[in-house]
Short mmCIF file of C-alpha atoms in Angstrom, two decimals:
data_model
loop_
_atom_site.label_atom_id
_atom_site.label_comp_id
_atom_site.label_asym_id
_atom_site.label_seq_id
_atom_site.Cartn_x
_atom_site.Cartn_y
_atom_site.Cartn_z
CA UNK A 1 -39.33 -125.96 -116.07
CA UNK A 2 -39.73 -125.28 -112.32
CA UNK A 3 -37.13 -122.92 -111.11
CA UNK A 4 -38.02 -123.87 -107.61
CA UNK A 5 -37.03 -127.45 -108.25
CA UNK A 6 -33.79 -126.26 -109.80
CA UNK A 7 -33.09 -124.12 -106.80
CA UNK A 8 -33.85 -127.05 -104.40
CA UNK A 9 -31.46 -129.24 -106.34
CA UNK A 10 -28.75 -126.58 -106.09
CA UNK A 11 -29.27 -126.23 -102.30
CA UNK A 12 -29.14 -130.00 -101.94
CA UNK A 13 -25.95 -130.23 -103.94
CA UNK A 14 -24.32 -127.43 -102.09
CA UNK A 15 -25.34 -128.97 -98.77
CA UNK A 16 -24.02 -132.42 -99.71
CA UNK A 17 -20.78 -130.94 -101.02
CA UNK A 18 -20.26 -128.83 -97.83
CA UNK A 19 -20.72 -131.86 -95.56
CA UNK A 20 -18.42 -133.90 -97.73
CA UNK A 21 -15.72 -131.15 -97.54
CA UNK A 22 -15.93 -130.75 -93.81
CA UNK A 23 -15.92 -134.45 -93.12
CA UNK A 24 -13.33 -135.65 -95.60
CA UNK A 25 -11.06 -132.79 -96.71
CA UNK A 26 -10.97 -129.91 -94.30
CA UNK A 27 -7.87 -129.99 -91.99
CA UNK A 28 -6.07 -133.08 -90.98
CA UNK A 29 -7.95 -134.65 -88.00
CA UNK A 30 -10.65 -137.24 -89.06
CA UNK A 31 -13.54 -138.80 -87.25
CA UNK A 32 -13.50 -142.64 -86.91
CA UNK A 33 -16.66 -142.84 -89.05
CA UNK A 34 -19.24 -140.73 -90.75
CA UNK A 35 -21.75 -141.68 -87.99
CA UNK A 36 -19.35 -140.09 -85.44
CA UNK A 37 -19.14 -136.95 -87.53
CA UNK A 38 -22.83 -136.70 -87.69
CA UNK A 39 -23.07 -136.93 -83.91
CA UNK A 40 -20.13 -134.62 -83.12
CA UNK A 41 -20.10 -131.89 -85.78
CA UNK A 42 -23.61 -130.58 -86.38
CA UNK A 43 -23.56 -131.09 -90.20
CA UNK A 44 -26.72 -129.02 -90.62
CA UNK A 45 -24.51 -125.92 -90.28
CA UNK A 46 -21.94 -127.08 -92.83
CA UNK A 47 -23.22 -125.05 -95.82
CA UNK A 48 -23.25 -121.74 -93.94
CA UNK A 49 -20.01 -122.57 -92.21
CA UNK A 50 -18.28 -123.18 -95.59
CA UNK A 51 -19.34 -119.65 -96.59
CA UNK A 52 -17.66 -118.39 -93.48
CA UNK A 53 -14.46 -120.36 -94.20
CA UNK A 54 -14.35 -118.93 -97.73
CA UNK A 55 -14.79 -115.47 -96.34
CA UNK A 56 -12.14 -115.72 -93.53
CA UNK A 57 -9.12 -113.67 -94.23
CA UNK A 58 -6.24 -115.80 -95.60
CA UNK A 59 -3.96 -115.30 -92.57
CA UNK A 60 -6.71 -116.59 -90.21
CA UNK A 61 -7.45 -119.80 -92.15
CA UNK A 62 -5.83 -122.23 -89.77
CA UNK A 63 -6.68 -124.17 -86.67
CA UNK A 64 -4.67 -122.17 -84.25
CA UNK A 65 -3.52 -118.61 -84.33
CA UNK A 66 -2.00 -115.82 -82.25
CA UNK A 67 -4.39 -113.55 -80.34
CA UNK A 68 -2.57 -110.33 -81.25
CA UNK A 69 -5.17 -109.48 -83.92
CA UNK A 70 -7.73 -108.75 -81.19
CA UNK A 71 -7.91 -105.08 -80.28
CA UNK A 72 -6.87 -104.29 -76.75
CA UNK A 73 -6.20 -107.90 -75.94
CA UNK A 74 -3.17 -106.70 -73.94
CA UNK A 75 -5.62 -105.48 -71.26
CA UNK A 76 -6.62 -109.11 -70.52
CA UNK A 77 -3.02 -110.26 -70.69
CA UNK A 78 -1.84 -107.59 -68.31
CA UNK A 79 -4.60 -108.28 -65.78
CA UNK A 80 -4.80 -112.06 -65.94
CA UNK A 81 -4.13 -112.38 -62.24
CA UNK A 82 -7.18 -110.17 -61.51
CA UNK A 83 -9.25 -112.58 -63.65
CA UNK A 84 -7.65 -115.50 -61.86
CA UNK A 85 -8.56 -114.15 -58.42
CA UNK A 86 -12.29 -113.71 -59.44
CA UNK A 87 -12.34 -117.15 -60.98
CA UNK A 88 -10.86 -118.70 -57.80
CA UNK A 89 -13.31 -116.80 -55.58
CA UNK A 90 -16.12 -118.09 -57.80
CA UNK A 91 -14.86 -121.63 -57.54
CA UNK A 92 -14.77 -121.33 -53.76
CA UNK A 93 -18.60 -120.63 -53.72
CA UNK A 94 -19.28 -123.92 -55.61
CA UNK A 95 -20.62 -122.11 -58.62
CA UNK A 96 -19.00 -124.48 -61.15
CA UNK A 97 -20.33 -127.56 -59.51
CA UNK A 98 -23.83 -125.99 -59.10
CA UNK A 99 -24.02 -125.53 -62.91
CA UNK A 100 -23.79 -129.26 -63.46
CA UNK A 101 -26.69 -130.19 -61.13
CA UNK A 102 -29.65 -131.63 -63.04
CA UNK A 103 -32.06 -129.39 -61.10
CA UNK A 104 -30.09 -126.17 -61.69
CA UNK A 105 -31.13 -123.54 -64.21
CA UNK A 106 -27.67 -123.75 -65.80
CA UNK A 107 -27.96 -127.46 -66.48
CA UNK A 108 -29.94 -127.19 -69.72
CA UNK A 109 -27.15 -125.89 -71.97
CA UNK A 110 -27.64 -127.00 -75.58
CA UNK A 111 -24.05 -126.22 -76.47
CA UNK A 112 -22.03 -127.51 -73.46
CA UNK A 113 -24.27 -129.90 -71.39
CA UNK A 114 -22.69 -133.04 -72.77
CA UNK A 115 -19.35 -132.05 -71.26
CA UNK A 116 -20.75 -132.22 -67.73
CA UNK A 117 -20.45 -135.96 -67.56
CA UNK A 118 -16.74 -135.52 -68.25
CA UNK A 119 -16.32 -133.19 -65.19
CA UNK A 120 -16.05 -129.99 -67.26
CA UNK A 121 -18.11 -127.00 -66.03
CA UNK A 122 -18.44 -123.27 -66.60
CA UNK A 123 -19.83 -120.01 -65.36
CA UNK A 124 -21.15 -117.52 -67.97
CA UNK A 125 -20.01 -113.91 -67.91
CA UNK A 126 -21.68 -112.53 -71.04
CA UNK A 127 -23.07 -114.12 -74.15
CA UNK A 128 -23.81 -112.36 -77.45
CA UNK A 129 -25.40 -109.22 -76.16
CA UNK A 130 -26.51 -110.46 -72.76
CA UNK A 131 -24.45 -109.73 -69.71
CA UNK A 132 -25.39 -112.14 -66.84
CA UNK A 133 -26.55 -110.42 -63.71
CA UNK A 134 -24.92 -113.15 -61.63
CA UNK A 135 -21.64 -112.18 -63.20
CA UNK A 136 -22.22 -108.58 -62.49
CA UNK A 137 -22.62 -109.43 -58.93
CA UNK A 138 -19.80 -111.87 -58.56
CA UNK A 139 -17.26 -110.90 -61.25
CA UNK A 140 -17.38 -107.13 -61.68
CA UNK A 141 -13.73 -106.61 -62.31
CA UNK A 142 -13.64 -109.28 -65.00
CA UNK A 143 -16.62 -107.72 -66.80
CA UNK A 144 -14.97 -104.33 -66.72
CA UNK A 145 -11.91 -105.83 -68.38
CA UNK A 146 -13.88 -107.75 -70.97
CA UNK A 147 -15.73 -104.60 -72.00
CA UNK A 148 -12.39 -103.14 -73.10
CA UNK A 149 -11.97 -105.82 -75.81
CA UNK A 150 -14.66 -105.04 -78.40
CA UNK A 151 -14.29 -108.20 -80.43
CA UNK A 152 -15.34 -110.48 -77.55
CA UNK A 153 -18.89 -111.72 -78.15
CA UNK A 154 -19.27 -114.17 -75.35
CA UNK A 155 -17.15 -115.13 -72.26
CA UNK A 156 -17.11 -117.60 -69.46
CA UNK A 157 -14.82 -119.10 -66.91
CA UNK A 158 -14.42 -122.92 -67.48
CA UNK A 159 -12.85 -125.61 -65.41
CA UNK A 160 -11.43 -128.94 -66.38
CA UNK A 161 -10.76 -131.09 -63.30
CA UNK A 162 -7.94 -133.56 -62.85
CA UNK A 163 -8.34 -136.69 -64.99
CA UNK A 164 -11.07 -135.13 -67.14
CA UNK A 165 -11.23 -135.58 -70.89
CA UNK A 166 -13.34 -134.06 -73.63
CA UNK A 167 -13.66 -136.42 -76.58
CA UNK A 168 -13.20 -135.37 -80.22
CA UNK A 169 -15.85 -132.95 -81.28
CA UNK A 170 -16.46 -129.67 -83.16
CA UNK A 171 -18.57 -126.72 -82.33
CA UNK A 172 -21.52 -126.00 -84.57
CA UNK A 173 -21.33 -122.42 -85.79
CA UNK A 174 -18.38 -120.73 -87.56
CA UNK A 175 -19.49 -117.20 -86.69
CA UNK A 176 -16.59 -116.82 -84.21
CA UNK A 177 -13.19 -118.16 -83.07
CA UNK A 178 -12.39 -119.29 -79.58
CA UNK A 179 -10.02 -117.51 -77.25
CA UNK A 180 -8.38 -119.14 -74.22
CA UNK A 181 -6.51 -117.30 -71.50
CA UNK A 182 -5.03 -119.66 -68.92
CA UNK A 183 -5.60 -118.62 -65.33
CA UNK A 184 -4.99 -121.63 -63.05
CA UNK A 185 -3.22 -124.54 -64.70
CA UNK A 186 -0.84 -127.41 -64.04
CA UNK A 187 1.62 -125.64 -66.40
CA UNK A 188 2.27 -129.01 -68.10
CA UNK A 189 1.92 -130.49 -71.50
CA UNK A 190 -0.18 -133.23 -69.86
CA UNK A 191 -2.94 -130.65 -69.64
CA UNK A 192 -3.76 -129.53 -73.18
CA UNK A 193 -6.27 -129.15 -76.04
CA UNK A 194 -5.58 -130.65 -79.44
CA UNK A 195 -7.05 -128.78 -82.38
CA UNK A 196 -6.95 -130.60 -85.78
CA UNK A 197 -3.87 -132.53 -84.56
CA UNK A 198 -2.03 -129.54 -83.08
CA UNK A 199 -1.58 -129.71 -79.31
CA UNK A 200 -1.78 -126.56 -77.24
CA UNK A 201 -0.90 -126.80 -73.56
CA UNK A 202 -2.26 -124.17 -71.08
CA UNK A 203 0.28 -122.15 -69.14
CA UNK A 204 -0.73 -119.51 -66.59
CA UNK A 205 -1.13 -116.07 -68.09
CA UNK A 206 -0.70 -117.24 -71.74
CA UNK A 207 -3.30 -117.21 -74.44
CA UNK A 208 -4.15 -118.39 -77.91
CA UNK A 209 -7.08 -118.44 -80.37
CA UNK A 210 -8.36 -121.48 -82.30
CA UNK A 211 -11.14 -122.39 -84.74
CA UNK A 212 -13.49 -124.47 -82.75
CA UNK A 213 -15.15 -125.89 -85.82
CA UNK A 214 -12.04 -128.03 -86.44
CA UNK A 215 -12.24 -131.39 -84.63
CA UNK A 216 -10.62 -130.95 -81.16
CA UNK A 217 -10.31 -132.74 -77.87
CA UNK A 218 -8.93 -131.81 -74.45
CA UNK A 219 -7.63 -133.62 -71.45
CA UNK A 220 -6.09 -132.99 -68.02
CA UNK A 221 -3.86 -135.85 -67.11
CA UNK A 222 -2.54 -134.10 -63.93
CA UNK A 223 -3.86 -133.76 -60.31
CA UNK A 224 -4.35 -130.03 -60.69
CA UNK A 225 -7.62 -128.42 -61.97
CA UNK A 226 -7.41 -126.16 -65.03
CA UNK A 227 -9.33 -122.85 -65.01
CA UNK A 228 -9.33 -120.60 -68.05
CA UNK A 229 -11.19 -117.49 -69.39
CA UNK A 230 -12.93 -118.87 -72.55
CA UNK A 231 -14.29 -116.31 -75.05
CA UNK A 232 -16.02 -116.30 -78.41
CA UNK A 233 -14.26 -113.66 -80.46
CA UNK A 234 -14.82 -112.21 -83.93
CA UNK A 235 -13.61 -114.27 -86.90
CA UNK A 236 -11.57 -112.01 -89.27
CA UNK A 237 -13.68 -112.01 -92.46
CA UNK A 238 -14.48 -110.27 -95.72
CA UNK A 239 -17.84 -108.68 -96.51
CA UNK A 240 -19.91 -111.78 -97.52
CA UNK A 241 -18.87 -113.52 -94.35
CA UNK A 242 -20.03 -110.55 -92.21
CA UNK A 243 -23.48 -110.85 -93.84
CA UNK A 244 -23.73 -114.51 -92.87
CA UNK A 245 -22.37 -113.63 -89.48
CA UNK A 246 -25.33 -111.31 -88.97
CA UNK A 247 -27.71 -114.27 -89.49
CA UNK A 248 -25.68 -116.48 -87.11
CA UNK A 249 -25.89 -113.84 -84.39
CA UNK A 250 -29.69 -114.25 -84.26
CA UNK A 251 -29.18 -117.92 -83.44
CA UNK A 252 -26.40 -117.21 -80.89
CA UNK A 253 -28.42 -114.68 -79.08
CA UNK A 254 -31.07 -117.29 -78.43
CA UNK A 255 -28.65 -119.70 -76.81
CA UNK A 256 -28.13 -117.61 -73.59
CA UNK A 257 -27.97 -119.93 -70.58
CA UNK A 258 -28.46 -118.63 -67.02
CA UNK A 259 -26.03 -119.32 -64.19
CA UNK A 260 -28.63 -118.60 -61.50
CA UNK A 261 -32.38 -117.74 -61.51
CA UNK A 262 -31.58 -114.01 -61.71
CA UNK A 263 -30.19 -114.43 -65.21
CA UNK A 264 -32.01 -114.40 -68.53
CA UNK A 265 -32.52 -117.46 -70.67
CA UNK A 266 -32.56 -117.38 -74.54
CA UNK A 267 -35.29 -118.71 -76.71
CA UNK A 268 -33.48 -121.72 -77.98
CA UNK A 269 -32.18 -122.61 -74.45
CA UNK A 270 -35.71 -122.39 -73.22
CA UNK A 271 -36.88 -124.80 -75.89
CA UNK A 272 -33.99 -127.17 -75.17
CA UNK A 273 -35.00 -127.09 -71.45
CA UNK A 274 -38.61 -127.89 -72.39
CA UNK A 275 -37.67 -130.90 -74.63
CA UNK A 276 -34.96 -132.27 -72.33
CA UNK A 277 -37.41 -134.42 -70.24
CA UNK A 278 -38.65 -135.97 -73.49
CA UNK A 279 -35.11 -136.62 -74.51
CA UNK A 280 -34.30 -138.36 -71.23
CA UNK A 281 -37.35 -140.61 -71.75
CA UNK A 282 -36.05 -141.46 -75.18
CA UNK A 283 -32.71 -142.42 -73.79
CA UNK A 284 -34.42 -144.73 -71.37
CA UNK A 285 -36.31 -146.22 -74.32
CA UNK A 286 -32.97 -146.71 -76.12
CA UNK A 287 -31.73 -148.84 -73.15
CA UNK A 288 -34.74 -151.02 -73.14
CA UNK A 289 -35.75 -151.22 -76.83
CA UNK A 290 -32.86 -150.12 -79.01
CA UNK A 291 -34.45 -151.18 -82.38
CA UNK A 292 -37.66 -149.25 -81.59
CA UNK A 293 -35.58 -146.25 -80.49
CA UNK A 294 -33.61 -146.25 -83.81
CA UNK A 295 -36.80 -146.54 -85.79
CA UNK A 296 -38.49 -143.58 -84.02
CA UNK A 297 -35.27 -141.51 -84.25
CA UNK A 298 -34.99 -142.20 -87.99
CA UNK A 299 -38.63 -141.33 -88.50
CA UNK A 300 -38.36 -138.06 -86.48
CA UNK A 301 -35.14 -136.91 -88.34
CA UNK A 302 -36.62 -137.78 -91.69
CA UNK A 303 -39.80 -135.85 -90.83
CA UNK A 304 -37.88 -132.84 -89.70
CA UNK A 305 -35.66 -132.93 -92.79
CA UNK A 306 -38.71 -133.25 -94.98
CA UNK A 307 -40.38 -130.30 -93.25
CA UNK A 308 -37.31 -128.16 -93.70
CA UNK A 309 -37.11 -129.07 -97.44
CA UNK A 310 -40.81 -128.32 -97.79
CA UNK A 311 -40.33 -124.94 -96.18
CA UNK A 312 -37.42 -124.03 -98.43
CA UNK A 313 -39.39 -125.21 -101.50
CA UNK A 314 -42.35 -123.06 -100.45
CA UNK A 315 -40.12 -120.01 -100.17
CA UNK A 316 -38.59 -120.62 -103.64
CA UNK A 317 -42.03 -121.21 -105.04
CA UNK A 318 -43.37 -117.96 -103.57
CA UNK A 319 -40.48 -116.10 -105.01
CA UNK A 320 -40.87 -117.71 -108.41
CA UNK A 321 -44.68 -116.87 -108.48
CA UNK A 322 -44.05 -113.29 -107.41
CA UNK A 323 -41.13 -112.31 -109.60
CA UNK A 324 -40.86 -114.78 -112.57
#
């Protein structure tokens, strides 16, 4: 009997079960279809994410929670107006709009680029071990305050303009939770984010934490732009979750996106920037020859999935040959 085949079967079963759990049973919000889930929720991460969910401390296993668990979070709360002032000064330079320009270095953002067409934009401050030089130059007070909260892994200012809406989606990796501190808002329930069916309006100087791997959507139905401090913060976890978290950090470190040419770009962001022109051509093909586009897309996805399966099988086979 091939133990490698048994191991592959186990991996396949766990992966299928994880996808089914996230799509059908986790939380209360549901996508309109499985196809929408496949587009909006990065199912490839479901197995590892489920390990993170199992390892999350019981009190933190919910869509929205209070930020009090974050060490020294009172520093940000007490100085939110200092953060606001630097964010407004940044906005006055046109930095948010510049990040959305197709020819800018900040445009090729694998995690957030799809939001640009909705009007949303951002300016990175720090991201998983990298502090942006542009932020050091333009937002020194904000960085000094962020450094006093050790559980912050990444941070940015983000803006949601009047009338903008972010459709239902979920972020890919469960290595963190998402912290929001409102800086400039309409102070109205008409400007809010809905996380797994729970609406959270932004009010100046107030904060909350939510699990961004639950389906969520946001909208600003007012005539006032919304600016917040958005941070990735540590997920409260037991030991096994922290081991998986260490693997996730390797991926997260590679997703660094520059604001300006003076900033570093991570490996995965660089790859995304390289492949984006090819993707844009494929979208043009979809518009002209939709059936051909679907055939090529299916072939590519099947090939990649097969290559991943072959790699995993090779690893199991090497382990079996060496130790069994």
